[in-house]
mmCIF file of C-alpha atoms and ligand atoms in Angstrom:
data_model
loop_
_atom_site.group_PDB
_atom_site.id
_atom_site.type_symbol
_atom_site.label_atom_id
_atom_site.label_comp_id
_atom_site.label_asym_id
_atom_site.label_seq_id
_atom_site.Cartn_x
_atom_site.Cartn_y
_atom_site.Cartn_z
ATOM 1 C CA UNK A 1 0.000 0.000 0.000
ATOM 2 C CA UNK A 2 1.234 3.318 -1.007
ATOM 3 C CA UNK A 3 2.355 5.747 2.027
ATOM 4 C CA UNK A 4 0.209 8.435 2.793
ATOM 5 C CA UNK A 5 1.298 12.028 1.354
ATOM 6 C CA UNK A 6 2.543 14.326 3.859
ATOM 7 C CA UNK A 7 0.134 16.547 2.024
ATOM 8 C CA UNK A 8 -2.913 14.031 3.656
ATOM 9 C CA UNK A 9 -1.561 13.761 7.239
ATOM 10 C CA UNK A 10 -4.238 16.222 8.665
ATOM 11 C CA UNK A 11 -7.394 14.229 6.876
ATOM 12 C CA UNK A 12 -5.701 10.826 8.351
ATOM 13 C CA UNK A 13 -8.432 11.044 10.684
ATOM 14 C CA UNK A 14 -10.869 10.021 7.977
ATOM 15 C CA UNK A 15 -9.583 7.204 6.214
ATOM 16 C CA UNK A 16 -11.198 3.926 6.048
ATOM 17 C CA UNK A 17 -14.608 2.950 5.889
ATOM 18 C CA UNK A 18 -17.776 4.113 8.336
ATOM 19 C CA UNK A 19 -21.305 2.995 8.728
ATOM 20 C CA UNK A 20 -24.366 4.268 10.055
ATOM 21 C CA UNK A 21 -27.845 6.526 10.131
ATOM 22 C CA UNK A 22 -29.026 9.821 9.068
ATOM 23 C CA UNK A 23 -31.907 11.934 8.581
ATOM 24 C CA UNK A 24 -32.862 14.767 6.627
ATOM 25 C CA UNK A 25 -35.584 18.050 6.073
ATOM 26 C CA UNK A 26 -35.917 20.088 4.243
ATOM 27 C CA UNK A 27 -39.284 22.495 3.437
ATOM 28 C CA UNK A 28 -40.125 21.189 0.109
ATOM 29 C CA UNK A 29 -40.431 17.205 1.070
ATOM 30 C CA UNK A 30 -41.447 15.126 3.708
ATOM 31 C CA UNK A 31 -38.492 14.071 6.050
ATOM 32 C CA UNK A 32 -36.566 10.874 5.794
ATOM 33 C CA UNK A 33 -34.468 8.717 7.374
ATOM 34 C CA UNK A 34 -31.459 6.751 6.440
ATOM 35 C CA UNK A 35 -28.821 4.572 6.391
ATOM 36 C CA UNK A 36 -25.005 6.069 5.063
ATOM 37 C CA UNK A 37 -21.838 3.919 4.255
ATOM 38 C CA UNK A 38 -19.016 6.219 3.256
ATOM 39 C CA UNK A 39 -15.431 5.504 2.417
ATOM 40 C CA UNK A 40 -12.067 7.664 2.560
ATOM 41 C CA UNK A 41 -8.985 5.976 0.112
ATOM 42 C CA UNK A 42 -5.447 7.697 -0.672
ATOM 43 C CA UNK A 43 -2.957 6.351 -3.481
ATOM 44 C CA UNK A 44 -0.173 8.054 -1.980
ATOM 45 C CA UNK A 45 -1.152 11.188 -3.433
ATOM 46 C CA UNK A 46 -1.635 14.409 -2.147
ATOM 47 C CA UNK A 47 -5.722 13.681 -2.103
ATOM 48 C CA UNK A 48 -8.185 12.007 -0.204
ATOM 49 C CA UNK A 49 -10.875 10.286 -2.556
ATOM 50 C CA UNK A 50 -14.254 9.967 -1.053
ATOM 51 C CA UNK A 51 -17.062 7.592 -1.782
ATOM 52 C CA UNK A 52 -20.624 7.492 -0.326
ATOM 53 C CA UNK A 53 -24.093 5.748 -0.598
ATOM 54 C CA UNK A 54 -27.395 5.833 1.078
ATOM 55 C CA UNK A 55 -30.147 3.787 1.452
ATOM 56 C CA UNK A 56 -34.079 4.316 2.791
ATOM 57 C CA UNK A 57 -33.726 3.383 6.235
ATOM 58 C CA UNK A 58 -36.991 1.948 5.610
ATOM 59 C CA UNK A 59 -37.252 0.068 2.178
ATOM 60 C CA UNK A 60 -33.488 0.035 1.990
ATOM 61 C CA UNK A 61 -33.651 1.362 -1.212
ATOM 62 C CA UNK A 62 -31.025 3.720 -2.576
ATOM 63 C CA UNK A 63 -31.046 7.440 -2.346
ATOM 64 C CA UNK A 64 -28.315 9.994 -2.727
ATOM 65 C CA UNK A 65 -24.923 9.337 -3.262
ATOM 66 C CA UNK A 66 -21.866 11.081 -4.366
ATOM 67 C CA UNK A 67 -18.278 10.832 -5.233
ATOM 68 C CA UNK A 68 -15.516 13.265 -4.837
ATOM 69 C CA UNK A 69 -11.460 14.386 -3.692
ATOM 70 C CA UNK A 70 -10.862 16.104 -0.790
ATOM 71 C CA UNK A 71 -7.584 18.021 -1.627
ATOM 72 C CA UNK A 72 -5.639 19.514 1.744
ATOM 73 C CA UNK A 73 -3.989 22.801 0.801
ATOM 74 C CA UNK A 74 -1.327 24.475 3.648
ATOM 75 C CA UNK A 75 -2.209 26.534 6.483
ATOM 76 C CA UNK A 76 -5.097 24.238 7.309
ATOM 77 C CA UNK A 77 -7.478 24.923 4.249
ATOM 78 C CA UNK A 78 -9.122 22.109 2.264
ATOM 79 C CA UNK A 79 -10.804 21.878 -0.839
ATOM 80 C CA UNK A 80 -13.474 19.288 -2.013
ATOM 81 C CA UNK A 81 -14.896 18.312 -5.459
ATOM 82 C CA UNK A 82 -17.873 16.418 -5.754
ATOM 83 C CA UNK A 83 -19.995 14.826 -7.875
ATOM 84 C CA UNK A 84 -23.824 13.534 -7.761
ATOM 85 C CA UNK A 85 -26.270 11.212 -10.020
ATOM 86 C CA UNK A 86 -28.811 13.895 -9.517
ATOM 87 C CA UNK A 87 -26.749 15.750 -11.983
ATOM 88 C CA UNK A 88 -25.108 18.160 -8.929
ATOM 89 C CA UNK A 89 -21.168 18.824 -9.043
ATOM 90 C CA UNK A 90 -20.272 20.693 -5.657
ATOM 91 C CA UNK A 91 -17.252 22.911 -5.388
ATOM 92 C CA UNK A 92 -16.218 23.615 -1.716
ATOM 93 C CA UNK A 93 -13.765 25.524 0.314
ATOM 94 C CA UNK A 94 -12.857 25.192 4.250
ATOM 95 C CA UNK A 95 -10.829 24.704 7.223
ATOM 96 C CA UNK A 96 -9.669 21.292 9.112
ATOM 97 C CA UNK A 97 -9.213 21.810 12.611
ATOM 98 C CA UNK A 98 -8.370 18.928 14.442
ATOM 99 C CA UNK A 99 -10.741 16.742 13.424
ATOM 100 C CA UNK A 100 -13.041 18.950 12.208
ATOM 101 C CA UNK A 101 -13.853 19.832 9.006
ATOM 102 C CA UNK A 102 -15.770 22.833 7.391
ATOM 103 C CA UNK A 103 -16.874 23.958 3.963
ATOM 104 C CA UNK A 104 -18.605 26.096 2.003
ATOM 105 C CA UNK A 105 -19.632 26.065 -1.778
ATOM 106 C CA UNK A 106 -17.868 28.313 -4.399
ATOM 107 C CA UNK A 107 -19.344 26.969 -7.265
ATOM 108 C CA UNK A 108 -22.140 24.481 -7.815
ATOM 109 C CA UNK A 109 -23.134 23.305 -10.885
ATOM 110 C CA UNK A 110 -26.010 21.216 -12.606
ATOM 111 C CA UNK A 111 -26.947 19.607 -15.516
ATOM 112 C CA UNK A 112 -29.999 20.845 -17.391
ATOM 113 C CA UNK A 113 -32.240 18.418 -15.850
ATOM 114 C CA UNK A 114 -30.676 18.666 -11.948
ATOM 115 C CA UNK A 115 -33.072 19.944 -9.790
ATOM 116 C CA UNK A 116 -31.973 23.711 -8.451
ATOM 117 C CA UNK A 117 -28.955 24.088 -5.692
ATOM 118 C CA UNK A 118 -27.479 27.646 -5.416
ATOM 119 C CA UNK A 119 -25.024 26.387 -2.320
ATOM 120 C CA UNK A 120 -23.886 24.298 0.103
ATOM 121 C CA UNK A 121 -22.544 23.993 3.353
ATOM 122 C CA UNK A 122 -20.793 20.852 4.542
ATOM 123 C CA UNK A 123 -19.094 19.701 8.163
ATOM 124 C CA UNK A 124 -17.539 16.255 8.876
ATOM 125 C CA UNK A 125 -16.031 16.217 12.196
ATOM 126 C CA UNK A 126 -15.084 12.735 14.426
ATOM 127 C CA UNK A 127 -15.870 13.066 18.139
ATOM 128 C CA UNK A 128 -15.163 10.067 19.782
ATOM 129 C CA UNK A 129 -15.122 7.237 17.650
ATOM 130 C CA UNK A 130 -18.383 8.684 16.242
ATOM 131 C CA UNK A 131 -17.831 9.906 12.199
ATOM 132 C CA UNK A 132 -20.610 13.246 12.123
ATOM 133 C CA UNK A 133 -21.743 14.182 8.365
ATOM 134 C CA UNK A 134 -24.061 17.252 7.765
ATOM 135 C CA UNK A 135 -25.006 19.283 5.162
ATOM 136 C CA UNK A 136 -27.010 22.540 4.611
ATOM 137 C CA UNK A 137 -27.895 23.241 0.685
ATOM 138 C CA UNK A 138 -29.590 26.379 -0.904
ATOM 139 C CA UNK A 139 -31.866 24.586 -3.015
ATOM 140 C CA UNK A 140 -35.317 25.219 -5.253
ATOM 141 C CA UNK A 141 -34.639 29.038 -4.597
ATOM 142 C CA UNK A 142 -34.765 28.533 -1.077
ATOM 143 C CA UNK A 143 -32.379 30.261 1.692
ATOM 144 C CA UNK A 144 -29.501 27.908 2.789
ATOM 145 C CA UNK A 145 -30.729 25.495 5.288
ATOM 146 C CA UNK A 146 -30.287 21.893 7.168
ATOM 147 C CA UNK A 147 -30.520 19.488 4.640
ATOM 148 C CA UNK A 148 -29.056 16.257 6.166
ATOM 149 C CA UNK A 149 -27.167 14.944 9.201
ATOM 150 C CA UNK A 150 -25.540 11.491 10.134
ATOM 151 C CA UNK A 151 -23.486 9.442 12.430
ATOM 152 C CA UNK A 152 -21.251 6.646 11.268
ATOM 153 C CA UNK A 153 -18.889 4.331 13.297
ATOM 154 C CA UNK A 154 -15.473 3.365 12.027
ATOM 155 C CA UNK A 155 -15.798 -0.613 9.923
ATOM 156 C CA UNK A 156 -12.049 -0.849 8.870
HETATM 157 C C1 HEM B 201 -26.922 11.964 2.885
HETATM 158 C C2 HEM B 201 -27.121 12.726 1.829
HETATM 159 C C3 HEM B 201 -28.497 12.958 1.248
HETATM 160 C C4 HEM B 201 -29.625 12.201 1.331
HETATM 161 C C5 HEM B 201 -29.825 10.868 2.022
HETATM 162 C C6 HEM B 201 -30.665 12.924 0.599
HETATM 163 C C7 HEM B 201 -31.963 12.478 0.447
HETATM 164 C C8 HEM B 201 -32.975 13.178 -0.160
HETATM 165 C C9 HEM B 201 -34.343 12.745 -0.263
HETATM 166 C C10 HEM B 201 -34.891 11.421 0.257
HETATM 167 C C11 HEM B 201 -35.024 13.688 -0.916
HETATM 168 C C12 HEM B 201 -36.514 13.703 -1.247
HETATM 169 C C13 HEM B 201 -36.867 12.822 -2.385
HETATM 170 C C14 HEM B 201 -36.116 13.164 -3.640
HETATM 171 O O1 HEM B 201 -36.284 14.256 -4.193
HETATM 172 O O2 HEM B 201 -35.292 12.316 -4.048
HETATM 173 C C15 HEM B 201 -34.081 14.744 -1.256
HETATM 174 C C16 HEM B 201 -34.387 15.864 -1.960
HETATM 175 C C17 HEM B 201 -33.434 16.734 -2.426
HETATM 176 N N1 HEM B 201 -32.105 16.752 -2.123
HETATM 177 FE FE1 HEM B 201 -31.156 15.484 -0.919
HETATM 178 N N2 HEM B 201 -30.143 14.070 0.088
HETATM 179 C C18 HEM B 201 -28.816 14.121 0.461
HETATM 180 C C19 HEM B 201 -27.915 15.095 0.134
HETATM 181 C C20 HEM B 201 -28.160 16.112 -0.754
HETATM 182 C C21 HEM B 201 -27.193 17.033 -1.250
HETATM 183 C C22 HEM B 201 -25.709 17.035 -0.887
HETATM 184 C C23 HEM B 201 -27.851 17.870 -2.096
HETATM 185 C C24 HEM B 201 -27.330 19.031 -2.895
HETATM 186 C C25 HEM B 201 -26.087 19.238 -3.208
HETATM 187 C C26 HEM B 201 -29.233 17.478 -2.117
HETATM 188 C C27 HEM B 201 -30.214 18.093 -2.852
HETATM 189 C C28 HEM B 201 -31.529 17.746 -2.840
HETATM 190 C C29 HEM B 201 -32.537 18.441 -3.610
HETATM 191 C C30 HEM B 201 -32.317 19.626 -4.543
HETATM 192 C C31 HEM B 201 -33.748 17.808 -3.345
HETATM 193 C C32 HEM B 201 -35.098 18.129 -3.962
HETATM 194 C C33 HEM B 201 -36.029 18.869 -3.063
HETATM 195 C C34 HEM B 201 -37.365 19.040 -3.734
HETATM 196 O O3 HEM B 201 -37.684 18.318 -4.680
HETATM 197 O O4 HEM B 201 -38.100 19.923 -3.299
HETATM 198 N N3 HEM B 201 -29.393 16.407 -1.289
HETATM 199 N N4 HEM B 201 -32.836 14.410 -0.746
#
């Protein structure tokens, strides 16, 4: 296995695989509950590559998911790309603090057909052994708001 970049040493935190449950608002549809599996991978390179799914809590059928790099920059700033099947691709600045992390969008885009989001606002922070994943979103002309929130526990 490739060593980790130097570059990667403050996102170490994250790598390896996490489990658990979420659940999300937001004023335009009913609220919702569900299950999260997310993984953090490095090649050796000075990136973190992120995968993540979710599932209905319920029917255990899929819902969102997304793919993306988190790239650590000095001085404790971190950028993340991202892309989703609903035709979103995310563009976000922020900080890492310990084991903290916090972004906000510079740029999101979508495909003709993606539903609208204006901006987002992301935190993934570990407290404990416990993996915390939220995210507000500007969406369907609406004011930026709590979209989604989760907790995950470590699997490898
Ligand atoms: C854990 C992550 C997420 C989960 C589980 C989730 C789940 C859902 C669900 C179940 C709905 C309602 C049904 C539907 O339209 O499919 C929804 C709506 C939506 N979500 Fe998410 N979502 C997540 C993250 C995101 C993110 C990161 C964005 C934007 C970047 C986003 C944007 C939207 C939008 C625009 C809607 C449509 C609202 C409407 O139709 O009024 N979601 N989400």
């Amino acid at each position: 296995m490739a060593e980790l970049h130097p570059a990667c040493a403050p996102l170490a935190f994250l790598l390896g695989t996490w489990q658990g449950a979420g659940t999300g608002v937001y004023p335009t549809i009913e609220d919702f509950s569900y299950a999260e599996e997310v993984s953090f991978t490095h090649v050796g390179k000075p990136f973190v590559a992120y995968v993540q799914k979710t599932k209905d809590a319920g029917t255990g059928l899929p819902l969102h998911s997304e793919a993306g790099f988190l790239r650590p920059q000095p001085d404790g700033r971190v950028e993340l790309v991202l892309a989703q099947p609903s035709g979103v691709a995310e563009v976000l600045e922020g900080t890492v603090e310990g084991r903290d992390i916090q972004l906000s969008s510079t740029a999101v885009l979508g495909t003709d057909s993606a539903k609208p989001v204006a901006a987002t606002e992301r935190r993934l922070w570990v407290d404990g052994e416990v993996l915390h994943s939220s995210v507000a979103m500007a969406a369907m002309g609406l004011e930026i708001q709590h979209h989604v929130v989760s907790e995950m526990y470590r699997l490898s």
